[in-house]
Amino acid sequence: MRHRFTLGQQIGHWTIIGLPDGEPEHKNKIKCRCVCGTIRWVFRQILTNGTSRSCGCRRHERANAQQIAGKEKGKRILDSIHQAHLTPKYAGFGRKVNRNSKTGIPGVSLIRSSLTSSQPRYRAQISVNGKQLHLGCFDNLEDAKRARQEAEQRYFKEKAQKAAHIKKEIEEENA
């Protein structure tokens, strides 16, 4: 049996303000207004089973004091790093490997022509200030990896150290 919805009905922080209007994309949706004023078409099923209680504006109500303090501390750290015209991650300093990577190393790729040849070749590159810098082509994966790591040290070590210093200062303030 389907749950019956009526205009003005409250479900969590949602208030129902409209029922399906015949549009194909609204077939299984109910028009709702959150307590913050956001209006959305919400799927009937997630209103019925209680999955959606608000538009997301009330997430902080479930957070404990430690979570709130951690979030504020993280925001202060990021704001300070950005004011210094830095970013928290530089190249290999915290960068994740692309899921499509054949080598498993950021900035090192397998050269296309070597996919069929018996001896693979590897290209090392790094992006600095929006420019792609070619570091060389190598017969050995370890050589390409070393070239990439040396380039990271050369181009990003100083910036990564500044970002780490800012983070450490803010953490010491809060201690």
XYZ file of N, CA, C and O in Angstrom:
700
model
N 0.838 -1.191 0.000
C 0.000 0.000 0.000
C 0.873 1.240 0.000
O 1.882 1.307 0.688
N 0.481 2.207 -0.763
C 1.229 3.455 -0.838
C 0.902 4.370 0.329
O -0.248 4.460 0.754
N 1.925 5.043 0.800
C 1.765 6.026 1.857
C 1.055 7.249 1.265
O 1.387 7.710 0.185
N 0.099 7.769 1.967
C -0.646 8.928 1.468
C -0.003 10.204 2.003
O 0.218 10.348 3.197
N 0.291 11.110 1.086
C 0.873 12.400 1.455
C -0.182 13.479 1.257
O -0.961 13.428 0.307
N -0.179 14.477 2.151
C -1.112 15.594 2.017
C -0.338 16.900 2.068
O 0.739 16.979 2.680
N -0.878 17.913 1.446
C -0.234 19.228 1.466
C -0.157 19.728 2.898
O -1.110 19.582 3.682
N 0.986 20.307 3.260
C 1.188 20.830 4.605
C 1.702 19.791 5.589
O 2.080 20.139 6.708
N 1.736 18.513 5.189
C 2.218 17.451 6.069
C 3.710 17.648 6.338
O 4.470 18.011 5.453
N 4.129 17.405 7.584
C 5.534 17.545 7.969
C 6.152 16.162 8.083
O 5.598 15.276 8.727
N 7.338 16.011 7.446
C 8.113 14.785 7.552
C 9.539 15.224 7.848
O 10.216 15.774 6.989
N 9.964 15.024 9.079
C 11.270 15.532 9.490
C 11.253 17.052 9.423
O 10.371 17.704 9.990
N 12.205 17.620 8.704
C 12.250 19.072 8.529
C 11.589 19.498 7.216
O 11.594 20.666 6.872
N 11.050 18.540 6.472
C 10.372 18.826 5.211
C 8.898 19.138 5.461
O 8.262 18.534 6.311
N 8.341 20.058 4.669
C 6.909 20.314 4.620
C 6.476 20.074 3.189
O 7.073 20.627 2.257
N 5.460 19.266 2.987
C 4.991 18.955 1.640
C 4.226 20.155 1.095
O 3.270 20.630 1.713
N 4.671 20.653 -0.069
C 4.016 21.809 -0.688
C 3.460 21.485 -2.070
O 2.815 22.322 -2.688
N 3.710 20.281 -2.553
C 3.186 19.906 -3.863
C 3.246 18.412 -4.073
O 4.148 17.732 -3.592
N 2.254 17.899 -4.799
C 2.199 16.479 -5.121
C 2.596 16.296 -6.574
O 2.727 17.279 -7.315
N 2.816 15.054 -7.027
C 3.210 14.851 -8.429
C 2.271 15.593 -9.380
O 1.052 15.557 -9.223
N 2.883 16.303 -10.357
C 2.097 17.191 -11.219
C 1.905 16.669 -12.637
O 1.499 17.408 -13.519
N 2.168 15.403 -12.877
C 1.973 14.845 -14.203
C 3.214 14.877 -15.071
O 3.271 14.232 -16.112
N 4.243 15.638 -14.674
C 5.510 15.654 -15.411
C 6.191 14.300 -15.218
O 6.212 13.771 -14.098
N 6.757 13.736 -16.283
C 7.400 12.413 -16.152
C 8.512 12.384 -15.106
O 8.663 11.403 -14.383
N 9.294 13.466 -15.003
C 10.399 13.471 -14.036
C 9.918 13.630 -12.592
O 10.662 13.436 -11.657
N 8.650 13.997 -12.386
C 8.107 14.173 -11.036
C 7.177 13.035 -10.642
O 6.495 13.115 -9.629
N 7.144 11.960 -11.424
C 6.198 10.867 -11.232
C 6.236 10.297 -9.817
O 5.204 10.109 -9.197
N 7.428 10.016 -9.307
C 7.575 9.408 -7.974
C 8.142 10.386 -6.961
O 8.785 9.984 -6.002
N 7.906 11.678 -7.172
C 8.484 12.691 -6.290
C 7.408 13.580 -5.680
O 6.336 13.758 -6.247
N 7.748 14.138 -4.533
C 6.882 15.051 -3.811
C 7.630 16.375 -3.674
O 8.816 16.389 -3.322
N 6.959 17.492 -3.924
C 7.594 18.801 -3.784
C 7.563 19.199 -2.313
O 6.499 19.237 -1.692
N 8.773 19.483 -1.765
C 8.905 19.775 -0.339
C 9.702 21.055 -0.111
O 10.533 21.437 -0.924
N 9.432 21.684 1.041
C 10.208 22.854 1.484
C 10.842 22.494 2.818
O 10.171 22.021 3.740
N 12.152 22.721 2.897
C 12.883 22.471 4.140
C 12.679 23.658 5.084
O 12.271 24.741 4.652
N 12.984 23.486 6.359
C 12.843 24.580 7.315
C 13.762 25.756 6.981
O 13.485 26.885 7.363
N 14.830 25.487 6.225
C 15.752 26.563 5.849
C 15.246 27.335 4.625
O 15.815 28.350 4.254
N 14.175 26.830 3.984
C 13.608 27.515 2.827
C 13.908 26.855 1.492
O 13.339 27.241 0.464
N 14.758 25.855 1.464
C 15.094 25.153 0.233
C 13.879 24.371 -0.260
O 13.221 23.684 0.515
N 13.603 24.493 -1.560
C 12.494 23.748 -2.161
C 13.082 22.720 -3.113
O 13.908 23.051 -3.961
N 12.628 21.444 -2.953
C 13.132 20.356 -3.789
C 12.030 19.351 -4.066
O 11.096 19.202 -3.281
N 12.217 18.640 -5.186
C 11.390 17.465 -5.461
C 12.121 16.286 -4.832
O 13.240 15.972 -5.195
N 11.478 15.635 -3.862
C 12.099 14.548 -3.103
C 11.378 13.245 -3.463
O 10.144 13.213 -3.548
N 12.148 12.174 -3.663
C 11.538 10.890 -3.985
C 10.592 10.445 -2.871
O 10.917 10.526 -1.685
N 9.445 9.973 -3.268
C 8.399 9.498 -2.356
C 8.955 8.419 -1.412
O 8.707 8.446 -0.205
N 9.747 7.496 -1.946
C 10.254 6.371 -1.170
C 11.163 6.835 -0.027
O 11.082 6.310 1.084
N 12.038 7.815 -0.281
C 12.949 8.227 0.797
C 12.243 9.084 1.845
O 12.691 9.166 2.981
N 11.111 9.673 1.491
C 10.300 10.339 2.517
C 9.599 9.292 3.376
O 9.536 9.406 4.594
N 9.091 8.240 2.732
C 8.362 7.188 3.430
C 9.260 6.431 4.410
O 8.881 6.201 5.558
N 10.468 6.060 3.961
C 11.327 5.255 4.841
C 12.204 6.099 5.765
O 12.979 5.561 6.538
N 12.117 7.433 5.688
C 12.829 8.306 6.616
C 14.278 8.573 6.269
O 15.016 9.115 7.084
N 14.714 8.202 5.059
C 16.096 8.429 4.660
C 16.397 9.915 4.551
O 17.464 10.368 4.931
N 15.446 10.683 4.035
C 15.642 12.132 3.896
C 14.843 12.844 4.967
O 13.612 12.784 4.988
N 15.542 13.536 5.855
C 14.877 14.289 6.921
C 14.963 15.791 6.669
O 14.185 16.553 7.233
N 15.942 16.216 5.840
C 16.087 17.629 5.492
C 16.947 17.716 4.235
O 17.408 16.704 3.717
N 17.201 18.936 3.771
C 18.016 19.131 2.568
C 19.496 18.961 2.850
O 20.318 18.955 1.941
N 19.869 18.823 4.113
C 21.266 18.708 4.496
C 21.695 19.837 5.409
O 22.778 19.813 5.979
N 20.823 20.816 5.557
C 21.164 21.978 6.374
C 21.226 21.650 7.862
O 21.780 22.409 8.641
N 20.685 20.534 8.271
C 20.630 20.178 9.688
C 21.632 19.106 10.095
O 21.549 18.554 11.176
N 22.583 18.794 9.217
C 23.576 17.754 9.536
C 24.358 18.080 10.805
O 24.706 17.194 11.557
N 24.643 19.351 10.998
C 25.461 19.747 12.149
C 24.773 19.464 13.478
O 25.413 19.405 14.510
N 23.453 19.260 13.471
C 22.744 18.987 14.721
C 23.180 17.672 15.348
O 23.098 17.495 16.551
N 23.642 16.712 14.519
C 24.074 15.416 15.035
C 25.547 15.396 15.416
O 26.027 14.431 15.989
N 26.269 16.441 15.096
C 27.707 16.477 15.364
C 27.959 16.735 16.853
O 27.256 17.523 17.486
N 28.983 16.077 17.385
C 29.333 16.326 18.778
C 30.344 17.478 18.845
O 30.838 17.955 17.819
N 30.680 17.914 20.037
C 31.561 19.073 20.220
C 32.942 18.845 19.612
O 33.531 19.751 19.020
N 33.447 17.615 19.718
C 34.769 17.303 19.170
C 34.759 17.398 17.643
O 35.697 17.924 17.042
N 33.695 16.925 17.004
C 33.584 17.018 15.554
C 33.498 18.469 15.099
O 34.128 18.858 14.117
N 32.733 19.264 15.808
C 32.586 20.682 15.456
C 33.918 21.405 15.616
O 34.323 22.186 14.754
N 34.630 21.137 16.730
C 35.929 21.772 16.960
C 36.929 21.356 15.880
O 37.692 22.185 15.378
N 36.915 20.081 15.491
C 37.816 19.603 14.443
C 37.534 20.256 13.105
O 38.447 20.613 12.367
N 36.260 20.430 12.796
C 35.882 21.075 11.545
C 36.337 22.533 11.522
O 36.864 23.014 10.526
N 36.150 23.242 12.636
C 36.570 24.648 12.715
C 38.092 24.773 12.614
O 38.602 25.668 11.947
N 38.807 23.866 13.268
C 40.269 23.865 13.213
C 40.742 23.621 11.780
O 41.620 24.330 11.274
N 40.151 22.644 11.107
C 40.501 22.367 9.718
C 40.233 23.548 8.812
O 41.024 23.861 7.914
N 39.127 24.245 9.050
C 38.803 25.426 8.243
C 39.824 26.537 8.471
O 40.255 27.192 7.525
N 40.239 26.739 9.725
C 41.262 27.758 10.006
C 42.574 27.423 9.309
O 43.246 28.292 8.766
N 42.955 26.145 9.350
C 44.203 25.715 8.704
C 44.125 25.969 7.206
O 45.028 26.563 6.613
N 43.040 25.519 6.569
C 42.897 25.709 5.120
C 42.855 27.182 4.741
O 43.467 27.594 3.756
N 42.127 27.992 5.517
C 42.069 29.427 5.231
C 43.459 30.061 5.302
O 43.836 30.855 4.442
N 44.239 29.700 6.317
C 45.589 30.255 6.467
C 46.501 29.811 5.322
O 47.285 30.602 4.798
N 46.395 28.555 4.931
C 47.217 28.047 3.827
C 46.843 28.752 2.529
O 47.709 29.169 1.760
N 45.544 28.940 2.295
C 45.103 29.625 1.079
C 45.494 31.102 1.078
O 45.811 31.668 0.033
N 45.476 31.756 2.248
C 45.896 33.162 2.326
C 47.365 33.319 1.969
O 47.782 34.363 1.482
N 48.159 32.271 2.196
C 49.577 32.294 1.840
C 49.784 31.876 0.382
O 50.914 31.658 -0.048
N 48.676 31.757 -0.374
C 48.711 31.357 -1.790
C 49.340 29.981 -1.967
O 50.120 29.755 -2.876
N 48.975 29.070 -1.064
C 49.447 27.696 -1.117
C 48.242 26.774 -1.150
O 47.115 27.211 -0.934
N 48.478 25.502 -1.422
C 47.442 24.490 -1.303
C 47.968 23.397 -0.394
O 49.182 23.224 -0.270
N 47.066 22.649 0.259
C 47.537 21.654 1.215
C 48.239 20.464 0.574
O 48.979 19.761 1.236
N 48.020 20.236 -0.711
C 48.642 19.084 -1.368
C 49.395 19.538 -2.606
O 48.880 20.285 -3.427
N 50.606 19.096 -2.733
C 51.412 19.373 -3.918
C 51.889 18.056 -4.485
O 52.517 17.264 -3.788
N 51.564 17.819 -5.741
C 52.030 16.655 -6.498
C 52.032 15.399 -5.632
O 51.002 14.967 -5.169
N 53.176 14.817 -5.401
C 53.276 13.582 -4.637
C 53.119 13.784 -3.153
O 53.005 12.832 -2.402
N 53.111 15.022 -2.691
C 52.945 15.307 -1.280
C 51.463 15.177 -0.932
O 50.754 16.151 -0.797
N 50.980 13.944 -0.837
C 49.596 13.707 -0.476
C 48.691 13.466 -1.670
O 47.502 13.292 -1.507
N 49.234 13.453 -2.871
C 48.408 13.231 -4.056
C 48.128 11.742 -4.224
O 49.001 10.913 -4.071
N 46.884 11.424 -4.585
C 46.498 10.035 -4.809
C 46.811 9.649 -6.244
O 46.812 10.476 -7.140
N 47.011 8.360 -6.453
C 47.281 7.830 -7.787
C 45.961 7.747 -8.547
O 44.942 7.329 -7.994
N 45.974 8.135 -9.807
C 44.802 8.038 -10.653
C 44.411 6.572 -10.789
O 45.267 5.708 -10.973
N 43.124 6.290 -10.736
C 42.683 4.892 -10.797
C 42.968 4.245 -12.145
O 42.962 3.027 -12.270
N 43.193 5.051 -13.190
C 43.496 4.516 -14.515
C 44.992 4.324 -14.741
O 45.402 3.909 -15.815
N 45.800 4.632 -13.762
C 47.245 4.553 -13.912
C 47.708 3.118 -14.134
O 47.314 2.203 -13.410
N 48.539 2.927 -15.132
C 49.097 1.595 -15.407
C 50.362 1.356 -14.574
O 50.799 0.231 -14.414
N 50.947 2.453 -14.042
C 52.194 2.323 -13.287
C 51.980 2.395 -11.784
O 52.801 1.902 -11.022
N 50.910 3.069 -11.338
C 50.667 3.227 -9.909
C 51.479 4.351 -9.299
O 51.552 4.480 -8.083
N 52.088 5.196 -10.134
C 52.914 6.305 -9.656
C 52.394 7.589 -10.283
O 52.290 7.675 -11.511
N 52.071 8.615 -9.471
C 51.589 9.873 -10.048
C 52.640 10.479 -10.973
O 53.818 10.561 -10.627
N 52.219 10.904 -12.162
C 53.113 11.567 -13.093
C 53.981 10.654 -13.931
O 54.795 11.128 -14.717
N 53.843 9.359 -13.775
C 54.604 8.408 -14.581
C 53.610 7.552 -15.356
O 52.704 6.959 -14.764
N 53.770 7.541 -16.670
C 52.844 6.784 -17.507
C 53.592 5.866 -18.456
O 54.759 6.093 -18.778
N 52.887 4.849 -18.894
C 53.418 3.907 -19.861
C 53.246 4.529 -21.242
O 52.166 5.015 -21.573
N 54.293 4.554 -22.036
C 54.211 5.145 -23.372
C 53.426 4.211 -24.272
O 53.663 3.010 -24.297
N 52.470 4.770 -25.003
C 51.547 3.983 -25.842
C 52.238 2.989 -26.763
O 51.840 1.857 -26.853
N 53.248 3.431 -27.464
C 53.898 2.546 -28.436
C 54.523 1.328 -27.771
O 54.781 0.330 -28.411
N 54.749 1.405 -26.463
C 55.390 0.289 -25.784
C 54.385 -0.752 -25.300
O 54.774 -1.759 -24.743
N 53.089 -0.505 -25.502
C 52.094 -1.472 -25.047
C 52.234 -2.804 -25.773
O 51.974 -3.855 -25.216
N 52.632 -2.754 -27.039
C 52.770 -3.989 -27.808
C 54.208 -4.485 -27.875
O 54.446 -5.643 -28.164
N 55.176 -3.601 -27.645
C 56.577 -4.020 -27.728
C 56.959 -4.817 -26.483
O 56.309 -4.756 -25.457
N 58.042 -5.540 -26.596
C 58.468 -6.381 -25.481
C 59.098 -5.559 -24.357
O 59.021 -5.934 -23.207
N 59.726 -4.452 -24.698
C 60.409 -3.617 -23.711
C 59.561 -2.359 -23.430
O 59.489 -1.473 -24.259
N 58.904 -2.263 -22.265
C 58.096 -1.065 -21.991
C 58.962 0.172 -21.752
O 60.104 0.060 -21.302
N 58.402 1.340 -22.089
C 59.060 2.621 -21.820
C 58.107 3.472 -21.005
O 56.897 3.332 -21.117
N 58.686 4.353 -20.197
C 57.888 5.154 -19.275
C 58.193 6.632 -19.465
O 59.343 7.012 -19.686
N 57.158 7.458 -19.360
C 57.291 8.910 -19.471
C 57.036 9.507 -18.092
O 56.047 9.169 -17.445
N 57.912 10.397 -17.661
C 57.729 11.102 -16.392
C 57.428 12.557 -16.700
O 58.058 13.166 -17.567
N 56.427 13.104 -16.002
C 56.073 14.512 -16.184
C 55.518 15.055 -14.879
O 55.146 14.307 -13.984
N 55.478 16.380 -14.807
C 54.963 17.043 -13.612
C 54.294 18.337 -14.052
O 54.710 18.964 -15.028
N 53.259 18.734 -13.339
C 52.547 19.964 -13.650
C 52.940 21.026 -12.623
O 52.781 20.824 -11.424
N 53.473 22.142 -13.111
C 53.916 23.231 -12.246
C 53.272 24.521 -12.748
O 53.452 24.893 -13.907
N 52.515 25.178 -11.881
C 51.826 26.430 -12.225
C 51.014 26.301 -13.506
O 51.013 27.170 -14.360
N 50.324 25.185 -13.648
C 49.473 24.960 -14.805
C 50.200 24.547 -16.067
O 49.588 24.375 -17.111
N 51.497 24.389 -16.012
C 52.292 23.968 -17.172
C 52.761 22.539 -16.966
O 53.252 22.180 -15.899
N 52.618 21.737 -18.007
C 53.071 20.349 -17.965
C 54.546 20.304 -18.366
O 54.899 20.728 -19.457
N 55.399 19.825 -17.474
C 56.825 19.735 -17.756
C 57.210 18.275 -18.013
O 56.920 17.394 -17.199
N 57.839 18.046 -19.146
C 58.295 16.712 -19.513
C 59.640 16.458 -18.827
O 60.580 17.235 -18.983
N 59.729 15.385 -18.070
C 60.947 15.066 -17.323
C 61.815 14.042 -18.036
O 62.965 13.856 -17.670
N 61.259 13.376 -19.026
C 62.043 12.426 -19.793
C 61.321 11.109 -20.008
O 60.298 10.828 -19.388
N 61.888 10.300 -20.915
C 61.393 8.955 -21.186
C 62.443 7.969 -20.684
O 63.641 8.190 -20.870
N 61.992 6.902 -20.071
C 62.901 5.975 -19.411
C 62.567 4.532 -19.773
O 61.400 4.188 -19.981
N 63.591 3.689 -19.827
C 63.391 2.273 -20.089
C 62.977 1.534 -18.820
O 62.361 0.483 -18.881
N 63.305 2.104 -17.676
C 63.084 1.460 -16.398
C 62.065 2.270 -15.590
O 62.188 3.480 -15.477
N 61.100 1.605 -14.986
C 60.091 2.275 -14.170
C 60.724 2.975 -12.969
O 60.327 4.081 -12.606
N 61.717 2.366 -12.367
C 62.383 2.961 -11.205
C 63.069 4.284 -11.562
O 63.062 5.223 -10.774
N 63.656 4.372 -12.759
C 64.293 5.622 -13.193
C 63.252 6.725 -13.383
O 63.473 7.880 -12.995
N 62.112 6.371 -13.968
C 61.041 7.348 -14.169
C 60.494 7.812 -12.821
O 60.246 9.005 -12.619
N 60.324 6.880 -11.890
C 59.836 7.204 -10.554
C 60.813 8.144 -9.846
O 60.406 9.132 -9.226
N 62.103 7.867 -9.951
C 63.128 8.704 -9.321
C 63.122 10.109 -9.912
O 63.217 11.097 -9.176
N 62.987 10.209 -11.242
C 62.949 11.528 -11.894
C 61.740 12.327 -11.407
O 61.837 13.523 -11.147
N 60.623 11.669 -11.266
C 59.409 12.333 -10.792
C 59.593 12.813 -9.350
O 59.248 13.942 -9.004
N 60.146 11.975 -8.485
C 60.352 12.350 -7.088
C 61.330 13.504 -6.953
O 61.136 14.405 -6.137
N 62.384 13.511 -7.760
C 63.346 14.617 -7.735
C 62.682 15.921 -8.174
O 62.944 16.977 -7.603
N 61.810 15.838 -9.181
C 61.105 17.035 -9.649
C 60.148 17.548 -8.573
O 60.023 18.768 -8.371
N 59.480 16.635 -7.868
C 58.596 17.052 -6.777
C 59.388 17.788 -5.707
O 58.950 18.825 -5.197
N 60.551 17.261 -5.367
C 61.394 17.908 -4.369
C 61.831 19.290 -4.844
O 61.802 20.258 -4.094
N 62.227 19.370 -6.112
C 62.715 20.631 -6.659
C 61.618 21.695 -6.723
O 61.828 22.845 -6.355
N 60.415 21.320 -7.179
C 59.365 22.306 -7.412
C 58.427 22.524 -6.232
O 57.850 23.593 -6.081
N 58.231 21.504 -5.385
C 57.184 21.603 -4.376
C 57.650 21.486 -2.929
O 56.865 21.716 -2.025
N 58.892 21.125 -2.685
C 59.340 20.903 -1.312
C 59.166 22.152 -0.455
O 58.617 22.089 0.648
N 59.605 23.297 -0.974
C 59.524 24.542 -0.212
C 58.070 24.909 0.107
O 57.741 25.271 1.233
N 57.185 24.767 -0.884
C 55.773 25.105 -0.675
C 55.130 24.137 0.315
O 54.340 24.545 1.164
N 55.459 22.862 0.210
C 54.904 21.867 1.120
C 55.383 22.130 2.550
O 54.618 21.977 3.509
N 56.628 22.551 2.695
C 57.152 22.864 4.030
C 56.457 24.085 4.622
O 56.141 24.113 5.808
N 56.191 25.107 3.790
C 55.469 26.294 4.268
C 54.068 25.917 4.726
O 53.605 26.366 5.779
N 53.376 25.081 3.937
C 52.020 24.650 4.298
C 52.059 23.845 5.601
O 51.209 24.034 6.477
N 53.035 22.968 5.761
C 53.163 22.165 6.982
C 53.462 23.057 8.185
O 52.947 22.822 9.286
N 54.262 24.109 7.981
C 54.594 25.038 9.062
C 53.345 25.798 9.524
O 53.109 25.952 10.727
N 52.543 26.257 8.575
C 51.307 26.961 8.915
C 50.390 26.040 9.703
O 49.808 26.426 10.720
N 50.250 24.802 9.243
C 49.402 23.821 9.925
C 49.891 23.589 11.349
O 49.108 23.567 12.300
N 51.215 23.445 11.521
C 51.788 23.199 12.842
C 51.539 24.382 13.783
O 51.190 24.189 14.942
N 51.689 25.615 13.261
C 51.448 26.816 14.078
C 50.014 26.861 14.596
O 49.778 27.152 15.770
N 49.064 26.575 13.728
C 47.658 26.629 14.132
C 47.350 25.517 15.130
O 46.606 25.725 16.083
N 47.915 24.340 14.919
C 47.694 23.236 15.873
C 48.281 23.557 17.234
O 47.708 23.217 18.262
N 49.419 24.267 17.256
C 50.043 24.649 18.532
C 49.224 25.716 19.248
O 49.164 25.759 20.469
N 48.584 26.616 18.476
C 47.705 27.633 19.067
C 46.568 26.990 19.825
O 46.162 27.470 20.880
N 46.014 25.918 19.265
C 44.857 25.262 19.860
C 45.219 24.328 21.000
O 44.349 23.908 21.750
N 46.486 23.970 21.124
C 46.879 22.999 22.157
C 46.901 23.614 23.535
O 46.753 24.685 23.831
